[in-house]
PDB file of C-alpha atoms and ligand atoms in Angstrom:
ATOM      1  CA  UNK A 292       0.000   0.000   0.000  1.00 82.00           C
ATOM      2  CA  UNK A 293       1.155   3.521  -0.851  1.00 82.00           C
ATOM      3  CA  UNK A 294       0.045   6.113   1.696  1.00 84.00           C
ATOM      4  CA  UNK A 295      -0.111   9.866   1.290  1.00 82.00           C
ATOM      5  CA  UNK A 296      -2.089  11.704   3.960  1.00 81.00           C
ATOM      6  CA  UNK A 297      -5.629  10.287   3.731  1.00 94.00           C
ATOM      7  CA  UNK A 298      -5.101   8.534   0.413  1.00 96.00           C
ATOM      8  CA  UNK A 299      -4.295   4.822   0.547  1.00 97.00           C
ATOM      9  CA  UNK A 300      -3.506   3.152  -2.758  1.00 97.00           C
ATOM     10  CA  UNK A 301      -3.769  -0.630  -2.982  1.00 97.00           C
ATOM     11  CA  UNK A 302      -2.410  -3.075  -5.522  1.00 96.00           C
ATOM     12  CA  UNK A 303      -5.807  -4.755  -5.839  1.00 93.00           C
ATOM     13  CA  UNK A 304      -9.415  -4.816  -4.667  1.00 93.00           C
ATOM     14  CA  UNK A 305      -8.445  -7.834  -2.561  1.00 93.00           C
ATOM     15  CA  UNK A 306      -5.723  -5.989  -0.632  1.00 95.00           C
ATOM     16  CA  UNK A 307      -8.065  -3.028  -0.175  1.00 96.00           C
ATOM     17  CA  UNK A 308     -10.708  -5.398   1.197  1.00 96.00           C
ATOM     18  CA  UNK A 309      -8.194  -7.012   3.557  1.00 96.00           C
ATOM     19  CA  UNK A 310      -7.243  -3.587   4.887  1.00 96.00           C
ATOM     20  CA  UNK A 311     -10.876  -2.749   5.591  1.00 96.00           C
ATOM     21  CA  UNK A 312     -11.446  -6.123   7.242  1.00 96.00           C
ATOM     22  CA  UNK A 313      -8.586  -5.460   9.654  1.00 97.00           C
ATOM     23  CA  UNK A 314      -9.915  -1.966  10.290  1.00 97.00           C
ATOM     24  CA  UNK A 315     -13.450  -3.159  11.126  1.00 97.00           C
ATOM     25  CA  UNK A 316     -12.113  -5.926  13.370  1.00 97.00           C
ATOM     26  CA  UNK A 317     -10.015  -3.386  15.259  1.00 97.00           C
ATOM     27  CA  UNK A 318     -13.025  -1.080  15.674  1.00 97.00           C
ATOM     28  CA  UNK A 319     -15.199  -3.894  17.049  1.00 97.00           C
ATOM     29  CA  UNK A 320     -12.423  -4.916  19.438  1.00 97.00           C
ATOM     30  CA  UNK A 321     -12.205  -1.404  20.862  1.00 96.00           C
ATOM     31  CA  UNK A 322     -15.918  -0.519  20.939  1.00 96.00           C
ATOM     32  CA  UNK A 323     -19.117  -1.915  22.362  1.00 97.00           C
ATOM     33  CA  UNK A 324     -21.023  -1.002  19.214  1.00 97.00           C
ATOM     34  CA  UNK A 325     -20.077   0.115  15.700  1.00 98.00           C
ATOM     35  CA  UNK A 326     -22.666   1.749  13.460  1.00 98.00           C
ATOM     36  CA  UNK A 327     -21.697   1.618   9.807  1.00 98.00           C
ATOM     37  CA  UNK A 328     -23.531   2.954   6.768  1.00 98.00           C
ATOM     38  CA  UNK A 329     -22.770   0.906   3.668  1.00 98.00           C
ATOM     39  CA  UNK A 330     -22.575   1.944   0.050  1.00 97.00           C
ATOM     40  CA  UNK A 331     -24.023  -0.039  -2.807  1.00 95.00           C
ATOM     41  CA  UNK A 332     -22.921  -0.668  -6.360  1.00 89.00           C
ATOM     42  CA  UNK A 333     -20.220  -3.186  -7.264  1.00 89.00           C
ATOM     43  CA  UNK A 334     -17.100  -2.009  -5.404  1.00 90.00           C
ATOM     44  CA  UNK A 335     -18.220  -2.961  -1.884  1.00 96.00           C
ATOM     45  CA  UNK A 336     -18.829  -6.581  -2.961  1.00 96.00           C
ATOM     46  CA  UNK A 337     -15.092  -7.342  -2.611  1.00 94.00           C
ATOM     47  CA  UNK A 338     -15.114  -5.888   0.907  1.00 95.00           C
ATOM     48  CA  UNK A 339     -18.200  -7.868   1.871  1.00 97.00           C
ATOM     49  CA  UNK A 340     -16.741 -11.092   0.441  1.00 97.00           C
ATOM     50  CA  UNK A 341     -13.513 -10.544   2.409  1.00 95.00           C
ATOM     51  CA  UNK A 342     -15.436  -9.909   5.625  1.00 96.00           C
ATOM     52  CA  UNK A 343     -17.518 -13.043   5.051  1.00 97.00           C
ATOM     53  CA  UNK A 344     -14.558 -15.225   4.083  1.00 97.00           C
ATOM     54  CA  UNK A 345     -11.953 -14.045   6.586  1.00 96.00           C
ATOM     55  CA  UNK A 346     -13.801 -12.454   9.487  1.00 95.00           C
ATOM     56  CA  UNK A 347     -17.014 -14.438   9.963  1.00 96.00           C
ATOM     57  CA  UNK A 348     -15.646 -15.924  13.190  1.00 96.00           C
ATOM     58  CA  UNK A 349     -13.222 -13.220  14.317  1.00 94.00           C
ATOM     59  CA  UNK A 350     -15.490 -10.174  14.398  1.00 96.00           C
ATOM     60  CA  UNK A 351     -18.127  -9.975  17.136  1.00 97.00           C
ATOM     61  CA  UNK A 352     -21.052  -9.220  14.811  1.00 98.00           C
ATOM     62  CA  UNK A 353     -23.316  -8.557  17.796  1.00 98.00           C
ATOM     63  CA  UNK A 354     -21.464  -5.247  18.070  1.00 98.00           C
ATOM     64  CA  UNK A 355     -21.988  -4.233  14.445  1.00 98.00           C
ATOM     65  CA  UNK A 356     -25.057  -2.325  13.250  1.00 98.00           C
ATOM     66  CA  UNK A 357     -25.473  -2.005   9.499  1.00 98.00           C
ATOM     67  CA  UNK A 358     -27.246   0.861   7.754  1.00 99.00           C
ATOM     68  CA  UNK A 359     -27.200   2.061   4.153  1.00 98.00           C
ATOM     69  CA  UNK A 360     -26.021   5.373   2.708  1.00 98.00           C
ATOM     70  CA  UNK A 361     -28.446   4.925  -0.136  1.00 98.00           C
ATOM     71  CA  UNK A 362     -30.884   2.377  -1.458  1.00 98.00           C
ATOM     72  CA  UNK A 363     -32.721   1.825  -4.674  1.00 98.00           C
ATOM     73  CA  UNK A 364     -36.529   2.040  -4.330  1.00 98.00           C
ATOM     74  CA  UNK A 365     -37.085  -1.623  -5.110  1.00 98.00           C
ATOM     75  CA  UNK A 366     -38.114  -4.626  -2.992  1.00 98.00           C
ATOM     76  CA  UNK A 367     -35.407  -6.193  -0.797  1.00 98.00           C
ATOM     77  CA  UNK A 368     -35.453  -9.268  -3.033  1.00 98.00           C
ATOM     78  CA  UNK A 369     -34.727  -7.282  -6.195  1.00 98.00           C
ATOM     79  CA  UNK A 370     -31.322  -7.760  -7.872  1.00 97.00           C
ATOM     80  CA  UNK A 371     -31.021  -3.949  -7.895  1.00 97.00           C
ATOM     81  CA  UNK A 372     -31.317  -3.746  -4.095  1.00 98.00           C
ATOM     82  CA  UNK A 373     -28.170  -2.697  -2.222  1.00 98.00           C
ATOM     83  CA  UNK A 374     -29.579  -4.535   0.784  1.00 98.00           C
ATOM     84  CA  UNK A 375     -29.931  -7.754  -1.257  1.00 98.00           C
ATOM     85  CA  UNK A 376     -26.365  -7.402  -2.538  1.00 98.00           C
ATOM     86  CA  UNK A 377     -25.172  -7.090   1.057  1.00 98.00           C
ATOM     87  CA  UNK A 378     -27.228 -10.114   2.137  1.00 98.00           C
ATOM     88  CA  UNK A 379     -25.820 -12.194  -0.712  1.00 98.00           C
ATOM     89  CA  UNK A 380     -22.184 -11.227  -0.092  1.00 98.00           C
ATOM     90  CA  UNK A 381     -22.102 -10.774   3.686  1.00 98.00           C
ATOM     91  CA  UNK A 382     -25.215 -10.852   5.861  1.00 98.00           C
ATOM     92  CA  UNK A 383     -26.173 -14.405   4.867  1.00 98.00           C
ATOM     93  CA  UNK A 384     -22.670 -15.583   5.802  1.00 98.00           C
ATOM     94  CA  UNK A 385     -22.083 -14.116   9.274  1.00 98.00           C
ATOM     95  CA  UNK A 386     -23.936 -14.482  12.553  1.00 98.00           C
ATOM     96  CA  UNK A 387     -25.368 -11.006  12.929  1.00 98.00           C
ATOM     97  CA  UNK A 388     -28.620 -10.451  14.824  1.00 98.00           C
ATOM     98  CA  UNK A 389     -31.392  -9.354  12.481  1.00 98.00           C
ATOM     99  CA  UNK A 390     -32.129  -6.432  14.807  1.00 98.00           C
ATOM    100  CA  UNK A 391     -28.659  -5.095  13.926  1.00 98.00           C
ATOM    101  CA  UNK A 392     -29.628  -4.684  10.281  1.00 98.00           C
ATOM    102  CA  UNK A 393     -31.406  -1.433   9.494  1.00 98.00           C
ATOM    103  CA  UNK A 394     -32.413  -1.368   5.845  1.00 98.00           C
ATOM    104  CA  UNK A 395     -34.263   1.261   3.865  1.00 98.00           C
ATOM    105  CA  UNK A 396     -37.782   0.027   3.035  1.00 98.00           C
ATOM    106  CA  UNK A 397     -37.265   0.069  -0.714  1.00 98.00           C
ATOM    107  CA  UNK A 398     -40.582  -1.619  -1.304  1.00 98.00           C
ATOM    108  CA  UNK A 399     -42.758   1.246  -0.034  1.00 98.00           C
ATOM    109  CA  UNK A 400     -43.546   4.625  -1.638  1.00 98.00           C
ATOM    110  CA  UNK A 401     -40.244   6.528  -1.919  1.00 98.00           C
ATOM    111  CA  UNK A 402     -41.076   9.664   0.079  1.00 98.00           C
ATOM    112  CA  UNK A 403     -42.467   7.486   2.869  1.00 98.00           C
ATOM    113  CA  UNK A 404     -39.314   5.326   2.711  1.00 98.00           C
ATOM    114  CA  UNK A 405     -37.114   8.419   3.084  1.00 98.00           C
ATOM    115  CA  UNK A 406     -39.175   9.778   5.982  1.00 98.00           C
ATOM    116  CA  UNK A 407     -39.276   6.407   7.738  1.00 98.00           C
ATOM    117  CA  UNK A 408     -35.512   6.010   7.409  1.00 99.00           C
ATOM    118  CA  UNK A 409     -34.880   9.527   8.668  1.00 99.00           C
ATOM    119  CA  UNK A 410     -36.915   8.686  11.783  1.00 98.00           C
ATOM    120  CA  UNK A 411     -35.084   5.368  12.241  1.00 98.00           C
ATOM    121  CA  UNK A 412     -31.695   7.094  12.117  1.00 99.00           C
ATOM    122  CA  UNK A 413     -32.810   9.658  14.677  1.00 98.00           C
ATOM    123  CA  UNK A 414     -34.061   6.872  16.970  1.00 98.00           C
ATOM    124  CA  UNK A 415     -31.105   4.499  16.627  1.00 98.00           C
ATOM    125  CA  UNK A 416     -28.038   6.746  16.386  1.00 98.00           C
ATOM    126  CA  UNK A 417     -26.570   9.199  18.893  1.00 98.00           C
ATOM    127  CA  UNK A 418     -27.233  12.855  18.121  1.00 98.00           C
ATOM    128  CA  UNK A 419     -24.094  14.977  17.676  1.00 98.00           C
ATOM    129  CA  UNK A 420     -24.133  18.534  16.265  1.00 98.00           C
ATOM    130  CA  UNK A 421     -27.956  18.157  16.135  1.00 98.00           C
ATOM    131  CA  UNK A 422     -27.603  15.269  13.645  1.00 98.00           C
ATOM    132  CA  UNK A 423     -27.534  11.462  13.913  1.00 98.00           C
ATOM    133  CA  UNK A 424     -23.923  10.294  13.938  1.00 98.00           C
ATOM    134  CA  UNK A 425     -22.533   7.143  12.351  1.00 98.00           C
ATOM    135  CA  UNK A 426     -19.251   5.667  13.523  1.00 98.00           C
ATOM    136  CA  UNK A 427     -18.285   4.791   9.962  1.00 98.00           C
ATOM    137  CA  UNK A 428     -19.690   5.662   6.552  1.00 98.00           C
ATOM    138  CA  UNK A 429     -18.558   3.756   3.462  1.00 98.00           C
ATOM    139  CA  UNK A 430     -19.091   5.696   0.254  1.00 98.00           C
ATOM    140  CA  UNK A 431     -18.591   4.848  -3.388  1.00 98.00           C
ATOM    141  CA  UNK A 432     -18.109   7.294  -6.212  1.00 98.00           C
ATOM    142  CA  UNK A 433     -19.775   6.958  -9.567  1.00 96.00           C
ATOM    143  CA  UNK A 434     -17.956   7.651 -12.845  1.00 94.00           C
ATOM    144  CA  UNK A 435     -19.930  10.922 -12.928  1.00 96.00           C
ATOM    145  CA  UNK A 436     -18.716  11.982  -9.483  1.00 97.00           C
ATOM    146  CA  UNK A 437     -21.929  11.145  -7.608  1.00 98.00           C
ATOM    147  CA  UNK A 438     -21.795   9.653  -4.143  1.00 98.00           C
ATOM    148  CA  UNK A 439     -24.481   7.894  -2.177  1.00 98.00           C
ATOM    149  CA  UNK A 440     -27.316   8.732  -4.564  1.00 98.00           C
ATOM    150  CA  UNK A 441     -26.722  12.456  -4.877  1.00 98.00           C
ATOM    151  CA  UNK A 442     -26.030  13.035  -8.570  1.00 98.00           C
ATOM    152  CA  UNK A 443     -24.335  16.092 -10.102  1.00 98.00           C
ATOM    153  CA  UNK A 444     -27.475  17.261 -11.923  1.00 98.00           C
ATOM    154  CA  UNK A 445     -29.369  17.527  -8.628  1.00 98.00           C
ATOM    155  CA  UNK A 446     -26.433  18.437  -6.383  1.00 98.00           C
ATOM    156  CA  UNK A 447     -28.659  20.812  -4.407  1.00 98.00           C
ATOM    157  CA  UNK A 448     -29.992  17.717  -2.628  1.00 98.00           C
ATOM    158  CA  UNK A 449     -26.637  17.517  -0.827  1.00 98.00           C
ATOM    159  CA  UNK A 450     -27.530  20.498   1.348  1.00 98.00           C
ATOM    160  CA  UNK A 451     -31.154  19.462   1.896  1.00 98.00           C
ATOM    161  CA  UNK A 452     -32.236  20.059   5.502  1.00 98.00           C
ATOM    162  CA  UNK A 453     -33.489  16.467   5.753  1.00 98.00           C
ATOM    163  CA  UNK A 454     -31.022  13.666   6.457  1.00 98.00           C
ATOM    164  CA  UNK A 455     -32.767  11.408   3.923  1.00 98.00           C
ATOM    165  CA  UNK A 456     -34.119  12.454   0.528  1.00 98.00           C
ATOM    166  CA  UNK A 457     -35.474  10.901  -2.656  1.00 98.00           C
ATOM    167  CA  UNK A 458     -33.123  11.154  -5.636  1.00 98.00           C
ATOM    168  CA  UNK A 459     -33.602  10.121  -9.246  1.00 98.00           C
ATOM    169  CA  UNK A 460     -30.962   8.344 -11.285  1.00 98.00           C
ATOM    170  CA  UNK A 461     -30.214  10.566 -14.321  1.00 98.00           C
ATOM    171  CA  UNK A 462     -30.177   7.748 -16.850  1.00 98.00           C
ATOM    172  CA  UNK A 463     -32.589   5.112 -15.596  1.00 98.00           C
ATOM    173  CA  UNK A 464     -34.996   7.427 -13.749  1.00 98.00           C
ATOM    174  CA  UNK A 465     -34.825   4.969 -10.857  1.00 98.00           C
ATOM    175  CA  UNK A 466     -35.910   6.480  -7.545  1.00 98.00           C
ATOM    176  CA  UNK A 467     -33.493   6.121  -4.666  1.00 98.00           C
ATOM    177  CA  UNK A 468     -33.390   7.060  -0.997  1.00 98.00           C
ATOM    178  CA  UNK A 469     -30.103   8.747  -0.097  1.00 99.00           C
ATOM    179  CA  UNK A 470     -28.414  10.296   2.900  1.00 98.00           C
ATOM    180  CA  UNK A 471     -27.582  13.970   2.462  1.00 99.00           C
ATOM    181  CA  UNK A 472     -24.372  15.916   3.096  1.00 98.00           C
ATOM    182  CA  UNK A 473     -25.096  16.956   6.667  1.00 98.00           C
ATOM    183  CA  UNK A 474     -25.395  13.463   8.123  1.00 99.00           C
ATOM    184  CA  UNK A 475     -22.640  12.087   5.896  1.00 98.00           C
ATOM    185  CA  UNK A 476     -20.163  14.756   6.987  1.00 98.00           C
ATOM    186  CA  UNK A 477     -21.236  14.274  10.627  1.00 98.00           C
ATOM    187  CA  UNK A 478     -19.856  10.712  10.716  1.00 98.00           C
ATOM    188  CA  UNK A 479     -16.852   9.997  12.900  1.00 98.00           C
ATOM    189  CA  UNK A 480     -15.023   8.403   9.963  1.00 98.00           C
ATOM    190  CA  UNK A 481     -15.754   8.404   6.229  1.00 98.00           C
ATOM    191  CA  UNK A 482     -14.123   5.929   3.842  1.00 98.00           C
ATOM    192  CA  UNK A 483     -14.371   6.356   0.086  1.00 98.00           C
ATOM    193  CA  UNK A 484     -13.987   3.036  -1.732  1.00 97.00           C
ATOM    194  CA  UNK A 485     -12.974   3.832  -5.310  1.00 97.00           C
ATOM    195  CA  UNK A 486     -11.621   1.267  -7.731  1.00 96.00           C
ATOM    196  CA  UNK A 487     -11.193   0.911 -11.470  1.00 96.00           C
ATOM    197  CA  UNK A 488      -9.712   3.025 -14.260  1.00 96.00           C
ATOM    198  CA  UNK A 489     -13.097   4.630 -14.965  1.00 95.00           C
ATOM    199  CA  UNK A 490     -12.819   6.643 -11.740  1.00 97.00           C
ATOM    200  CA  UNK A 491      -9.278   7.962 -12.376  1.00 97.00           C
ATOM    201  CA  UNK A 492     -10.323  11.191 -14.093  1.00 97.00           C
ATOM    202  CA  UNK A 493     -12.806  12.294 -11.438  1.00 97.00           C
ATOM    203  CA  UNK A 494     -10.381  11.349  -8.649  1.00 97.00           C
ATOM    204  CA  UNK A 495      -7.726  13.502 -10.313  1.00 97.00           C
ATOM    205  CA  UNK A 496     -10.127  16.468 -10.530  1.00 97.00           C
ATOM    206  CA  UNK A 497     -11.427  16.092  -6.985  1.00 97.00           C
ATOM    207  CA  UNK A 498      -8.227  15.301  -5.118  1.00 96.00           C
ATOM    208  CA  UNK A 499      -6.199  17.911  -7.025  1.00 96.00           C
ATOM    209  CA  UNK A 500      -9.102  20.384  -6.715  1.00 96.00           C
ATOM    210  CA  UNK A 501      -9.066  21.040 -10.464  1.00 96.00           C
ATOM    211  CA  UNK A 502     -11.411  23.417 -12.308  1.00 90.00           C
ATOM    212  CA  UNK A 503     -14.904  23.510 -10.798  1.00 96.00           C
ATOM    213  CA  UNK A 504     -14.482  20.175  -8.964  1.00 97.00           C
ATOM    214  CA  UNK A 505     -17.110  21.158  -6.418  1.00 98.00           C
ATOM    215  CA  UNK A 506     -19.761  20.389  -9.053  1.00 98.00           C
ATOM    216  CA  UNK A 507     -19.311  16.736  -8.064  1.00 98.00           C
ATOM    217  CA  UNK A 508     -21.147  15.592  -4.918  1.00 98.00           C
ATOM    218  CA  UNK A 509     -18.158  13.359  -4.076  1.00 98.00           C
ATOM    219  CA  UNK A 510     -16.081  16.549  -3.730  1.00 98.00           C
ATOM    220  CA  UNK A 511     -18.384  17.816  -0.989  1.00 98.00           C
ATOM    221  CA  UNK A 512     -17.478  15.039   1.460  1.00 98.00           C
ATOM    222  CA  UNK A 513     -15.329  16.445   4.253  1.00 97.00           C
ATOM    223  CA  UNK A 514     -12.041  14.769   5.134  1.00 95.00           C
ATOM    224  CA  UNK A 515     -12.655  11.264   3.799  1.00 97.00           C
ATOM    225  CA  UNK A 516     -10.038   8.544   3.838  1.00 98.00           C
ATOM    226  CA  UNK A 517      -9.666   7.431   0.228  1.00 98.00           C
ATOM    227  CA  UNK A 518      -9.234   3.678  -0.196  1.00 97.00           C
ATOM    228  CA  UNK A 519      -8.399   3.277  -3.864  1.00 97.00           C
ATOM    229  CA  UNK A 520      -6.777   0.755  -6.147  1.00 96.00           C
ATOM    230  CA  UNK A 521      -3.891   1.521  -8.476  1.00 96.00           C
ATOM    231  CA  UNK A 522      -6.146   1.718 -11.552  1.00 96.00           C
ATOM    232  CA  UNK A 523      -8.256   4.448  -9.995  1.00 97.00           C
ATOM    233  CA  UNK A 524      -5.073   6.162  -8.747  1.00 97.00           C
ATOM    234  CA  UNK A 525      -3.318   6.279 -12.122  1.00 97.00           C
ATOM    235  CA  UNK A 526      -3.547  10.086 -12.438  1.00 97.00           C
ATOM    236  CA  UNK A 527      -2.637  10.895  -8.832  1.00 94.00           C
TER     237      UNK A 527
HETATM  238  C1  6PG B 124     -25.370   2.767  -5.572  1.00 93.33           C
HETATM  239  C2  6PG B 124     -24.229   3.293  -4.787  1.00 93.33           C
HETATM  240  C3  6PG B 124     -23.477   4.305  -5.593  1.00 93.33           C
HETATM  241  C4  6PG B 124     -22.138   3.667  -5.839  1.00 93.33           C
HETATM  242  C5  6PG B 124     -21.393   4.339  -6.934  1.00 93.33           C
HETATM  243  C6  6PG B 124     -20.143   3.529  -7.292  1.00 93.33           C
HETATM  244  O1  6PG B 124     -26.441   2.570  -5.011  1.00 93.33           O
HETATM  245  O2  6PG B 124     -25.122   2.505  -6.762  1.00 93.33           O
HETATM  246  O3  6PG B 124     -24.408   3.622  -3.532  1.00 93.33           O
HETATM  247  O4  6PG B 124     -23.298   5.551  -5.015  1.00 93.33           O
HETATM  248  O5  6PG B 124     -21.376   3.690  -4.657  1.00 93.33           O
HETATM  249  O6  6PG B 124     -22.239   4.409  -8.077  1.00 93.33           O
HETATM  250  O7  6PG B 124     -20.604   2.301  -7.761  1.00 93.33           O
HETATM  251  P1  6PG B 124     -19.534   1.157  -8.188  1.00 93.33           P
HETATM  252  O8  6PG B 124     -18.862   0.740  -6.922  1.00 93.33           O
HETATM  253  O9  6PG B 124     -20.421   0.089  -8.785  1.00 93.33           O
HETATM  254  O10 6PG B 124     -18.609   1.800  -9.172  1.00 93.33           O
END
């Protein structure tokens, strides 16, 4: 791994996943409870597989509470569901109490799903700076510079006063529930998982603060730790 401030560059997705596995194990060793908001998409799958394969018996899953940073407005059985992806790659393979899993109700009307999730976060998480606070947030970054489900064309959602909003995917029109900037930036620790050559250009713009980089929602995340592979890091 090459380290430069809060940028950690890994040879592969596997070594990135191993790093995160060690990190989560350390957190659960030192804390009574760890609340973690997960990202969706394809990148986290390698992390979830590593946790399932190498840490099923060495992490005390009773201490871990899973949430989601965003969720597609589909049933939990739908192949598009971030929750289903997490079940398939992790939750079905570790002994975690079902009451520790706090999913977005993708199957109900989207505004109701956002409001219900906002209430759940307020009930379950400690309030710090007048906002629910996660211990850890995992974020991905789309090729277009979106994060969670705040897309560049509707970047104003980032500063929405609500902690959960309904966003619309620019290409598919798919409705999604997403956390907003306030609660994301209120987390104790934020990890950006970014892999693949397709992300190299946006990473270059955001990390080197090029041009009008703040047009990308991913650029609005405060002080993340970047966990990236060498393909994504090729322009850094
Ligand atoms: C989602 C994600 C989304 C994702 C990025 C990166 O629901 O799709 O939360 O924000 O993290 O699009 O996705 P990849 O990891 O698949 O590149």
